Short mmCIF file of C-alpha atoms in Angstrom, two decimals:
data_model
loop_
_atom_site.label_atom_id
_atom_site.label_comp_id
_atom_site.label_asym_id
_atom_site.label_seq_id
_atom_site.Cartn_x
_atom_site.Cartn_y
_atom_site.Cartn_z
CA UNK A 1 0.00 0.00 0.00
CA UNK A 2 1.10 3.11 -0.80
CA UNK A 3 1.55 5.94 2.02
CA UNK A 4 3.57 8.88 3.45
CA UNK A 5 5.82 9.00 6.42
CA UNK A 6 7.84 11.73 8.18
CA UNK A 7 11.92 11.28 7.69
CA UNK A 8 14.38 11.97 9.77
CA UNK A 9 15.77 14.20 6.66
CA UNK A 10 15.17 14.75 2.86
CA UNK A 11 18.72 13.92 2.12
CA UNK A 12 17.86 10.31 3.81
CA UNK A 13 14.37 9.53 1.74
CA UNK A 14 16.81 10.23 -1.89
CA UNK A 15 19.55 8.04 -0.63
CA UNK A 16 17.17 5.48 -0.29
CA UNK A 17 15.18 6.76 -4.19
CA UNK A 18 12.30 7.62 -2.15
CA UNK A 19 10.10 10.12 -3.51
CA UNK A 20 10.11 12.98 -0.83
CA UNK A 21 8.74 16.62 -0.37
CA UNK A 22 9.25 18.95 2.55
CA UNK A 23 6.24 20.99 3.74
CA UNK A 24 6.60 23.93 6.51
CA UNK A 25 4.39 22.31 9.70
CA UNK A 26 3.11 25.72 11.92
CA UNK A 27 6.64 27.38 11.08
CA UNK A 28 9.34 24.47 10.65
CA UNK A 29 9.68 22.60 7.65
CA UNK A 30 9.67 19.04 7.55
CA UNK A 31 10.95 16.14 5.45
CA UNK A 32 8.71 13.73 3.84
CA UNK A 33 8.46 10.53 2.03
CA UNK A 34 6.42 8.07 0.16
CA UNK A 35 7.03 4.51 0.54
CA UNK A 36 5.18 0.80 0.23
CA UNK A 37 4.00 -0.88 3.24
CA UNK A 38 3.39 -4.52 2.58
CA UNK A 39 0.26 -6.15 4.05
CA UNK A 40 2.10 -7.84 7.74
CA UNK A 41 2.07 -11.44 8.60
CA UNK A 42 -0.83 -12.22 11.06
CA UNK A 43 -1.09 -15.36 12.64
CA UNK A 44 -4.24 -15.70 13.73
CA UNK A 45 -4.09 -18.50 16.22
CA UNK A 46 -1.28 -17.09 18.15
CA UNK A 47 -1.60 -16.52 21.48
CA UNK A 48 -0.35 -13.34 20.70
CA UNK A 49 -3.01 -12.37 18.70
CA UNK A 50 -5.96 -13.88 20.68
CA UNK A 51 -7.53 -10.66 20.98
CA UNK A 52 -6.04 -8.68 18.39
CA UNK A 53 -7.44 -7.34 14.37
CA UNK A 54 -5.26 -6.63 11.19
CA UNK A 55 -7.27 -3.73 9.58
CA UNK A 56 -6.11 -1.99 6.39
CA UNK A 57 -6.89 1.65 5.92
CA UNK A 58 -9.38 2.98 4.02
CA UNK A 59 -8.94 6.57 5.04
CA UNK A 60 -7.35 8.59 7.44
CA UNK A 61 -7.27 11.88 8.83
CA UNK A 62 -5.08 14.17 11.35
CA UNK A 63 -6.00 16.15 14.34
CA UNK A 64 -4.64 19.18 16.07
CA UNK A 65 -2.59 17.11 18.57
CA UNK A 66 -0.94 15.17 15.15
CA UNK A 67 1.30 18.09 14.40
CA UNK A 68 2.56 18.45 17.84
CA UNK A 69 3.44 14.18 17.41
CA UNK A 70 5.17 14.82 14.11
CA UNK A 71 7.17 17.46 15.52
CA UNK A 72 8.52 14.86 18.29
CA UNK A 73 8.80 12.23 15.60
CA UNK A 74 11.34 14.17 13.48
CA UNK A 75 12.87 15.12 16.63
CA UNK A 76 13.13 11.45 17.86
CA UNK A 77 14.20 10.57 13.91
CA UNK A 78 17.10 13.41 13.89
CA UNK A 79 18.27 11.82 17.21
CA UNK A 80 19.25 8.32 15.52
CA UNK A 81 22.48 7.46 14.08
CA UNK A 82 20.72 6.05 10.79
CA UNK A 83 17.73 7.10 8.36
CA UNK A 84 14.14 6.43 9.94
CA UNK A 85 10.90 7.22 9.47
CA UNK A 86 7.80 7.38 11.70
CA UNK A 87 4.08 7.44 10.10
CA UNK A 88 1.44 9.31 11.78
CA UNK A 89 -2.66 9.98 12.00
CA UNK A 90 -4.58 9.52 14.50
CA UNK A 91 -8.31 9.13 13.15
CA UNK A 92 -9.37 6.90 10.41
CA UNK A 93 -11.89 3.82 9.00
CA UNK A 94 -10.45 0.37 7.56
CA UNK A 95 -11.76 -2.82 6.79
CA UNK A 96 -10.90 -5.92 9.09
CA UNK A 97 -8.63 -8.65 7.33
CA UNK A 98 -7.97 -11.26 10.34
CA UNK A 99 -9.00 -11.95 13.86
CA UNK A 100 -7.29 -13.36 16.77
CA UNK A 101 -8.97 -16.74 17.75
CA UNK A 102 -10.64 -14.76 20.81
CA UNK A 103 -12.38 -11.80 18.76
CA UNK A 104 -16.30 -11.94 18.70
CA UNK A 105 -16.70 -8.04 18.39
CA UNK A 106 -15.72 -7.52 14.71
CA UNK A 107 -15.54 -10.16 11.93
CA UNK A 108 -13.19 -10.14 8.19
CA UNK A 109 -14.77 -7.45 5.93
CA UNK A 110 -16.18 -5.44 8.27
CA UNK A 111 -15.73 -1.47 8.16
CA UNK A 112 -14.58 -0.33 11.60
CA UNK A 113 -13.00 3.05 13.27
CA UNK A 114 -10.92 3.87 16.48
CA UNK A 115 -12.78 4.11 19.93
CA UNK A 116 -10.57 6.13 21.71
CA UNK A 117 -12.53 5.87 24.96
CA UNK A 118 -10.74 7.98 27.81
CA UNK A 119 -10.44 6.12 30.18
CA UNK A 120 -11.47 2.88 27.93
CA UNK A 121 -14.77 1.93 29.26
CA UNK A 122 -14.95 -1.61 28.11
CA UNK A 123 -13.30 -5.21 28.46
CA UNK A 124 -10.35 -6.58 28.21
CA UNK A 125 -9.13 -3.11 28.78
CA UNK A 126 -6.19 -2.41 26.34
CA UNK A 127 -5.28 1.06 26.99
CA UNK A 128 -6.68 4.41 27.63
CA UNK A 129 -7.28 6.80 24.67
CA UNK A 130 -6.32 6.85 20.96
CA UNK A 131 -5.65 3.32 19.69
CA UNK A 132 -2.72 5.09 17.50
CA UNK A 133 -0.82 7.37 16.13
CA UNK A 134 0.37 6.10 13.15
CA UNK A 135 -3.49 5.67 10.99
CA UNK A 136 -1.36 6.07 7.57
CA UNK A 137 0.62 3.26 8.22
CA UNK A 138 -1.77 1.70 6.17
CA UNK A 139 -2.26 -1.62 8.06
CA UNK A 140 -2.48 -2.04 11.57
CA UNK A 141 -2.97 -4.78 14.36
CA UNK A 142 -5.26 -3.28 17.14
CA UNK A 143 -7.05 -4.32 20.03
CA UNK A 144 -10.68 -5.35 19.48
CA UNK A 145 -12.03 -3.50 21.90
CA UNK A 146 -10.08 -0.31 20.96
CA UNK A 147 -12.14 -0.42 17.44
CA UNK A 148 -15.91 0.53 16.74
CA UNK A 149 -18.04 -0.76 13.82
CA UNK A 150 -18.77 1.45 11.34
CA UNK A 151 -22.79 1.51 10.19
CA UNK A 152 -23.38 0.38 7.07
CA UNK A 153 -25.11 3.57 5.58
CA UNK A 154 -21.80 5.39 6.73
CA UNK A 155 -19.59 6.64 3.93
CA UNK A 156 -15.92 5.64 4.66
CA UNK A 157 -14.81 9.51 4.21
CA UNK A 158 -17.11 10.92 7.18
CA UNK A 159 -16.26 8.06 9.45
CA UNK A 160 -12.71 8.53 9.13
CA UNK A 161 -13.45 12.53 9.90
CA UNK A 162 -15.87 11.65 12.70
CA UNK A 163 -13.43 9.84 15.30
CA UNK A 164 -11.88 12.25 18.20
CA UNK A 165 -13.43 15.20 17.50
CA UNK A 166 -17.10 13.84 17.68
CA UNK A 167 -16.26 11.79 20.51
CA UNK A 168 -14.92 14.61 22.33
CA UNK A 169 -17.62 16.87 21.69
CA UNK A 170 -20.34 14.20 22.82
CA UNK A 171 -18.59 13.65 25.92
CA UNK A 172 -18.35 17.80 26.42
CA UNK A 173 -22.04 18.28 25.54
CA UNK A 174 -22.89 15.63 28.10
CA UNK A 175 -20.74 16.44 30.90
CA UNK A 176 -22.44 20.32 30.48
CA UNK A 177 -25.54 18.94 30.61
CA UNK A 178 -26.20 21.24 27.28
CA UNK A 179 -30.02 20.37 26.22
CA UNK A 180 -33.35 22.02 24.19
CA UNK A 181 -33.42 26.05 24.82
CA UNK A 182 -29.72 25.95 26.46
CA UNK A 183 -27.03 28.99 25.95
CA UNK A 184 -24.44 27.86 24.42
CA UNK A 185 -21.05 29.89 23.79
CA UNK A 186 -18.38 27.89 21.60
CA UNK A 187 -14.76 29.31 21.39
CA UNK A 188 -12.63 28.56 18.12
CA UNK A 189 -15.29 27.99 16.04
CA UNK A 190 -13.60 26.63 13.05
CA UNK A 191 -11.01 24.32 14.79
CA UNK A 192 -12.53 20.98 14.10
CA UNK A 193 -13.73 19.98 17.64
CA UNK A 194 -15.82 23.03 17.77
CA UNK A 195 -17.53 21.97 14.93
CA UNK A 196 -18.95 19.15 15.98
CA UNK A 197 -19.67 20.67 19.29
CA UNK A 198 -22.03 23.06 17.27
CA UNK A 199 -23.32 20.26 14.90
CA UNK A 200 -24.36 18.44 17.61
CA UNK A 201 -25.73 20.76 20.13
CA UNK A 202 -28.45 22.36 17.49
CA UNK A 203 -29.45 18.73 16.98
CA UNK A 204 -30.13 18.69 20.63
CA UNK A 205 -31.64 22.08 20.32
CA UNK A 206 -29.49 24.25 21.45
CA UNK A 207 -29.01 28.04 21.27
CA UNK A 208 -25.58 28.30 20.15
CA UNK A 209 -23.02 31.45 19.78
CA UNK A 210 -19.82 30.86 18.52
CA UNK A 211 -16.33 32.80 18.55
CA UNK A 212 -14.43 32.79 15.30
CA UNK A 213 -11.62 34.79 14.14
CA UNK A 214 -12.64 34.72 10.37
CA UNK A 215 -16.15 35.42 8.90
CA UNK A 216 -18.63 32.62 7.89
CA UNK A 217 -20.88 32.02 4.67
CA UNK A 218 -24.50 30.60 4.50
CA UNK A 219 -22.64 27.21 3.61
CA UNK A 220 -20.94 26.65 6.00
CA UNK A 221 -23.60 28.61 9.01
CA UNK A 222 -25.76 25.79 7.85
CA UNK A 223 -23.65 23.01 8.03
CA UNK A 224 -23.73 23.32 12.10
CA UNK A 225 -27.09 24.33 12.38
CA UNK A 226 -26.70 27.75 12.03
CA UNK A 227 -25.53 29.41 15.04
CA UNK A 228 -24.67 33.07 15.75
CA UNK A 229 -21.37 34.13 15.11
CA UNK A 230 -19.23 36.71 17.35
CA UNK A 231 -16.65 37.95 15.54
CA UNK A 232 -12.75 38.19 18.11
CA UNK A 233 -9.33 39.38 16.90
CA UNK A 234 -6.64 37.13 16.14
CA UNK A 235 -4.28 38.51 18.41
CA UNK A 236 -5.13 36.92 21.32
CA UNK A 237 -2.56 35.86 23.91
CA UNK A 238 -2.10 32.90 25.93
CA UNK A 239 -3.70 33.48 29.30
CA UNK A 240 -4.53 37.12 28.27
CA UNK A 241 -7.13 38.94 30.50
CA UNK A 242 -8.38 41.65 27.60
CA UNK A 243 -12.26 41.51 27.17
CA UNK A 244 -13.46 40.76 24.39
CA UNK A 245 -15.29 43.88 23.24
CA UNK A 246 -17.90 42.61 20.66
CA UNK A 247 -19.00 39.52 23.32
CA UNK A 248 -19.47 42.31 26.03
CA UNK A 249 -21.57 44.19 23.68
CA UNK A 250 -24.12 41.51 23.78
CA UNK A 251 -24.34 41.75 27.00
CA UNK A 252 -25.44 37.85 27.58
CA UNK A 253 -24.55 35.49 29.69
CA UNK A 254 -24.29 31.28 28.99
CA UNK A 255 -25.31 28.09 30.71
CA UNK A 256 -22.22 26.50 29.39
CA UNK A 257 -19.05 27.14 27.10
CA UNK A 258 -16.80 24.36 25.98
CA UNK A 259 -13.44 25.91 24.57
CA UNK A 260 -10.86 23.42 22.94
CA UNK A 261 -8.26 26.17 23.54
CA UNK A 262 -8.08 26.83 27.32
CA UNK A 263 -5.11 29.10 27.30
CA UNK A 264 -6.47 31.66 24.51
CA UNK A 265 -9.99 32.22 26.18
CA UNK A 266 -10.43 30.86 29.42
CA UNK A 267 -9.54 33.71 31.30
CA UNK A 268 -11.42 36.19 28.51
CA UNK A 269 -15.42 33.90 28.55
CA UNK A 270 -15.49 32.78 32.08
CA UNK A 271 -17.37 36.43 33.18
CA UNK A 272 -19.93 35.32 30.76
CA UNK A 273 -20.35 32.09 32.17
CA UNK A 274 -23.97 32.43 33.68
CA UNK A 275 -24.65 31.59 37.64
CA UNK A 276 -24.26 27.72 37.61
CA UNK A 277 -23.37 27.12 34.42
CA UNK A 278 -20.67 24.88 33.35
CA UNK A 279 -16.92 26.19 31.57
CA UNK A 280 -15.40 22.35 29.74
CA UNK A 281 -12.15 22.71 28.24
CA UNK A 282 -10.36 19.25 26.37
CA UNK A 283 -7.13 21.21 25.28
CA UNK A 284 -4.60 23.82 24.55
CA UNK A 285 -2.83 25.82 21.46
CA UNK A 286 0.65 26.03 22.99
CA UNK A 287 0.77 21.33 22.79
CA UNK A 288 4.36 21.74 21.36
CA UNK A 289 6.90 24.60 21.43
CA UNK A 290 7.17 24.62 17.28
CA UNK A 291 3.30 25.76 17.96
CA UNK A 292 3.81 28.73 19.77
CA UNK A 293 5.52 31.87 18.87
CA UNK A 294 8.92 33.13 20.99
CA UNK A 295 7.28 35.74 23.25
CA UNK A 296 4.62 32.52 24.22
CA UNK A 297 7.26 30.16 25.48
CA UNK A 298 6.86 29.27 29.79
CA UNK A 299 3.34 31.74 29.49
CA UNK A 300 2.10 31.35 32.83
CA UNK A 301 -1.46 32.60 34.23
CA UNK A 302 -0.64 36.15 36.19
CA UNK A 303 -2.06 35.50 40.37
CA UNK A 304 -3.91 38.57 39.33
CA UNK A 305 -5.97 36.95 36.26
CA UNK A 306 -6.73 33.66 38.42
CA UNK A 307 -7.96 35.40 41.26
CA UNK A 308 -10.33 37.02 39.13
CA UNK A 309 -11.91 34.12 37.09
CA UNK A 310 -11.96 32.03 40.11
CA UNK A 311 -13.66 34.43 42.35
CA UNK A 312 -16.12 34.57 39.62
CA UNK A 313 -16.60 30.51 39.49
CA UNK A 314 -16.83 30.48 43.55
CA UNK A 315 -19.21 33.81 43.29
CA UNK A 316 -21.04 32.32 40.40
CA UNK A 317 -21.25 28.62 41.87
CA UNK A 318 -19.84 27.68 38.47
CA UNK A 319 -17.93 24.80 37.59
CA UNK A 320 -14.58 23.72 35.37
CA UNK A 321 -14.68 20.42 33.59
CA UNK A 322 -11.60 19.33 32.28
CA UNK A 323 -12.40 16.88 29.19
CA UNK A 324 -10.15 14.07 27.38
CA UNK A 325 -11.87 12.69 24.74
CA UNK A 326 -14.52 10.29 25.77
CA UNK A 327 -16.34 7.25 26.30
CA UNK A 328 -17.86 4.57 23.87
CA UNK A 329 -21.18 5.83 24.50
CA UNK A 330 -20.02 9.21 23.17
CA UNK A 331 -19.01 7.84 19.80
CA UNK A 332 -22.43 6.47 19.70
CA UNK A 333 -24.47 9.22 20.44
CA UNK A 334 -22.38 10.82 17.38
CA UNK A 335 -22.89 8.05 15.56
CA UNK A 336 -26.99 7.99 16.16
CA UNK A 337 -27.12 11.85 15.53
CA UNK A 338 -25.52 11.13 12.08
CA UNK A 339 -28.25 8.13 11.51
CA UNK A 340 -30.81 10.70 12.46
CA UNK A 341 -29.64 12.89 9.64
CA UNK A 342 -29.57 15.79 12.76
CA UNK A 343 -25.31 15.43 12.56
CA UNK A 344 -22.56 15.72 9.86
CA UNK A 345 -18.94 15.55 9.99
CA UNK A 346 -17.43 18.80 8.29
CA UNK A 347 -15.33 17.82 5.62
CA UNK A 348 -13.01 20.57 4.00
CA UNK A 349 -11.57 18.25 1.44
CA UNK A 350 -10.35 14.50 -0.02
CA UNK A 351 -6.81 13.68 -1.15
CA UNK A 352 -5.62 10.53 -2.70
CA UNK A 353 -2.18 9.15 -1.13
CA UNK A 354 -1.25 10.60 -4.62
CA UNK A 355 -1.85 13.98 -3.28
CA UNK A 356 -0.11 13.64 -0.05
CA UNK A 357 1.80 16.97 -0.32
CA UNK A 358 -1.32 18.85 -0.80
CA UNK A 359 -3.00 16.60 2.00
CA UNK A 360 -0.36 17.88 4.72
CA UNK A 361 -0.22 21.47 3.72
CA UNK A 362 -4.47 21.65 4.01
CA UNK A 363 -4.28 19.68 7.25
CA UNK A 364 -1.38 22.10 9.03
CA UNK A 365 -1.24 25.01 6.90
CA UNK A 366 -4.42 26.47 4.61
CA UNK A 367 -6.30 29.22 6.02
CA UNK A 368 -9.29 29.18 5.78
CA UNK A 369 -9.79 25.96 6.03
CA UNK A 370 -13.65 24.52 7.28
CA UNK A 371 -13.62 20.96 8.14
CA UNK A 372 -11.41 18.05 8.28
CA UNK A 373 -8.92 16.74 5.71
CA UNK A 374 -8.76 13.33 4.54
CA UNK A 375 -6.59 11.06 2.75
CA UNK A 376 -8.97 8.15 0.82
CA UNK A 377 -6.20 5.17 0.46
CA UNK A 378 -8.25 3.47 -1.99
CA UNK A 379 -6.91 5.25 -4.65
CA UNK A 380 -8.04 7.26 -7.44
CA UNK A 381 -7.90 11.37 -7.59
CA UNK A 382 -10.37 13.64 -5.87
CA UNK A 383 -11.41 17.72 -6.47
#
C-alpha cells in the first residue's frame, strides 16, 4: 500500500530513491516521504493475537494534537544514528482482514473506526485513549475492543473525519448537561472539535453562539445548524485577561461554554459564564513549542488573572470540567445523531495518497480551512 511517512531528513528519503517533499508544519519545515507498506504477517491463532485485528486503511485523517506528534517524531528521527521514518494519524476507517482466535466483536470485511474511549470503558481493557498514532501506516494490528463498527449507511470519508473530534464533543455536551433552549457559547469555532460541538448541540436544540476569528458564509452557518457568530481578533494571547469587546456588547450570559483552547480564552469567557453554568475545556494551542511563537514560550497565568476568574466561578457557583476525549457511549451518540440525519462531519476536502503533499499542507497550513482533511487510500484522484 502506498503511504507517506515523516523522515528523519530529505537527504535520507533520496539516498534510499524515495520520492520525498518537505512541507513547513506551523513554522518548521519538515521532510517527507512516500514509501510501500506490505500487508504484515498475522497469525491468527497465536496466542499473541488472541484478541487482536489486522485492519487496512481505508482513510485517514489528522488532528490538532498530530502536528505536535510529528514534531517529536522528526525530533526522535534526527536523534538516531541512521535514516528512519515514523508514520502518523490519528483518526481513520479500515476494513478488518484477520481476527485473533478470541475476537467476537468484529468479523473479516467489516468497516470499523478507532474508539478512543478515555479512560477505555470496556473489556479486556487495552489502553486508555487513541488506539494510534500512526493511521497512515496503512495496516495495523489493534485491540478489538479499541475499534468501533462502522454503520453500514456510513460513507468511509465521514467516518474517518468523525473519530476524536465527535467523541470529544459528545462527551463535552454531556458532561455540560447542554439540552433544548440551552445557551451555548463555543470558542474557536472553526477548529474541528468546535464543529462538531455546534453540529451536535443544534441537533439537541441548542441556542448556540460561537467565537471565530474569520467570517462565515451561509454554507458553512448551515452546516452546524446555524448558530450566531461573534466575531474576536486574532491577536489573542495565551492566558490574556483583555475583554473581548464585541462579546461584552451583547451583553449575555451562557449556561455553558466548551473551549478546545483553554489558554487563549479561558480567562477572557469565564465572566460570561452564567450563575451555575458549566466552563469544559479538552485542550490547549501552545501542545508543542514549534506551535507557539517566541514571546509565548513558559506563558504562565498572572495571580492577578486567576484570582479574578476564580472568584467569579466560587461567586457564580460555576464549575470547570476538564475533558479528554470520551467514552464509547459518546461515539455512539455521534454516531446515532448522524443516523438521524440531525449530525454531519465537516469535511473541508479528499486527497488521494497521490496527493499527499497537498493533504499535509491543508491539514497544518491552509487558512481558511472549514472541516477536516482526509486522505482516501483506496486510490483514485479527488477535487
Amino acid at each position: 500500500m502506498k503511504t507517506v511517512a515523516v523522515m528523519s531528513a530529505l537527504e535520507d528519503a533520496q539516498h534510499r530513491n524515495m520520492p520525498s517533499f518537505e512541507v513547513p508544519i506551523h513554522g518548521t519545515t519538515l521532510p517527507f516521504a512516500f514509501m510501500e507498506v506490505p500487508q504484515p504477517e498475522f497469525d491468527e491463532s497465536a496466542p499473541k493475537n488472541a484478541q487482536q485485528v489486522l485492519v487496512r486503511m481505508e482513510a485517514f485523517s489528522c488532528n490538532y494534537r498530530d502536528a505536535g506528534i510529528l514534531f517529536m517524531s522528526y525530533g526522535a528521527l534526527r536523534s538516531l544514528k541512521k535514516p528512519g521514518f515514523m508514520h502518523f494519524g490519528s483518526d481513520f476507517v479500515g476494513i478488518v482482514e484477520a481476527v485473533g482466535s478470541e475476537v467476537t466483536a468484529v468479523k473479516p470485511g467489516q468497516r470499523v473506526m478507532p474508539d478512543s474511549s478515555y479512560p477505555q470503558d470496556r473489556e479486556p481493557v487495552a489502553g486508555d485513549g487513541i488506539p494510534t498514532n500512526k493511521a497512515g501506516r496503512g495496516w495495523l494490528v489493534l485491540p478489538e475492543s479499541k475499534l468501533f463498527p462502522v454503520p453500514d449507511d456510513l460513507d468511509p470519508v465521514e467516518a474517518a473525519a468523525l473519530g476524536i473530534n465527535a467523541q470529544t464533543a459528545a462527551s463535552m455536551l454531556r458532561r455540560t448537561g447542554v439540552k433544548a433552549g440551552f445557551r451555548l457559547l463555543i470558542t474557536a469555532g472553526k477548529s474541528n472539535t468546535s464543529l462538531c460541538v455546534a453540529g451536535l448541540a443544534a441537533a439537541l436544540g441548542a441556542e448556540c453562539t460561537v467565537l471565530s476569528t474569520s467570517s462565515w458564509n451561509e454554507e458553512e452557518l448551515d452546516a452546524v445548524g446555524h448558530p450566531t457568530i461573534v466575531p474576536v481578533d486574532k491577536s489573542s494571547k495565551p492566558f490574556s485577561n483583555e475583554p473581548l469587546e464585541s462579546l461584552a456588547a451583547r451583553n449575555e450570559s451562557y449556561d455553558a461554554i466548551i473551549d478546545p483552547f483553554f489558554d487563549l480564552y479561558s480567562m477572557r469567557v469565564m465572566r460570561h459564564l452564567a450563575h451555575g453554568g458549566t466552563y469544559a475545556t479538552c485542550g490547549f494551542k501552545n501542545q508543542h513549542p514549534a506551535q507557539s511563537s517566541t514571546s509565548e514560550h513558559g506563558t504562565q497565568i498572572p495571580a492577578s488573572y486567576l484570582y479574578e476568574a476564580l472568584g467569579s466561578v466560587l461567586i457564580g457557583n460555576k464549575s470547570i470540567v476538564g475533558n479528554c476525549i470520551g467514552l464509547r457511549n459518546d461515539l455512539e451518540t455521534a454516531l446515532e445523531a448522524v443516523a438521524a440525519g440531525k449530525f454531519h462531519p465537516v469535511i473541508d476536502s479528499v486527497y488521494s495518497p497521490d496527493q499527499a503533499e497537498e493533504f499535509l499542507r491543508r491539514s497544518f497550513g491552509a487558512e481558511p480551512r472549514f472541516g477536516k482533511v482526509v486522505m482516501d487510500m483506496r486510490g483514485g484522484l479527488h477535487e
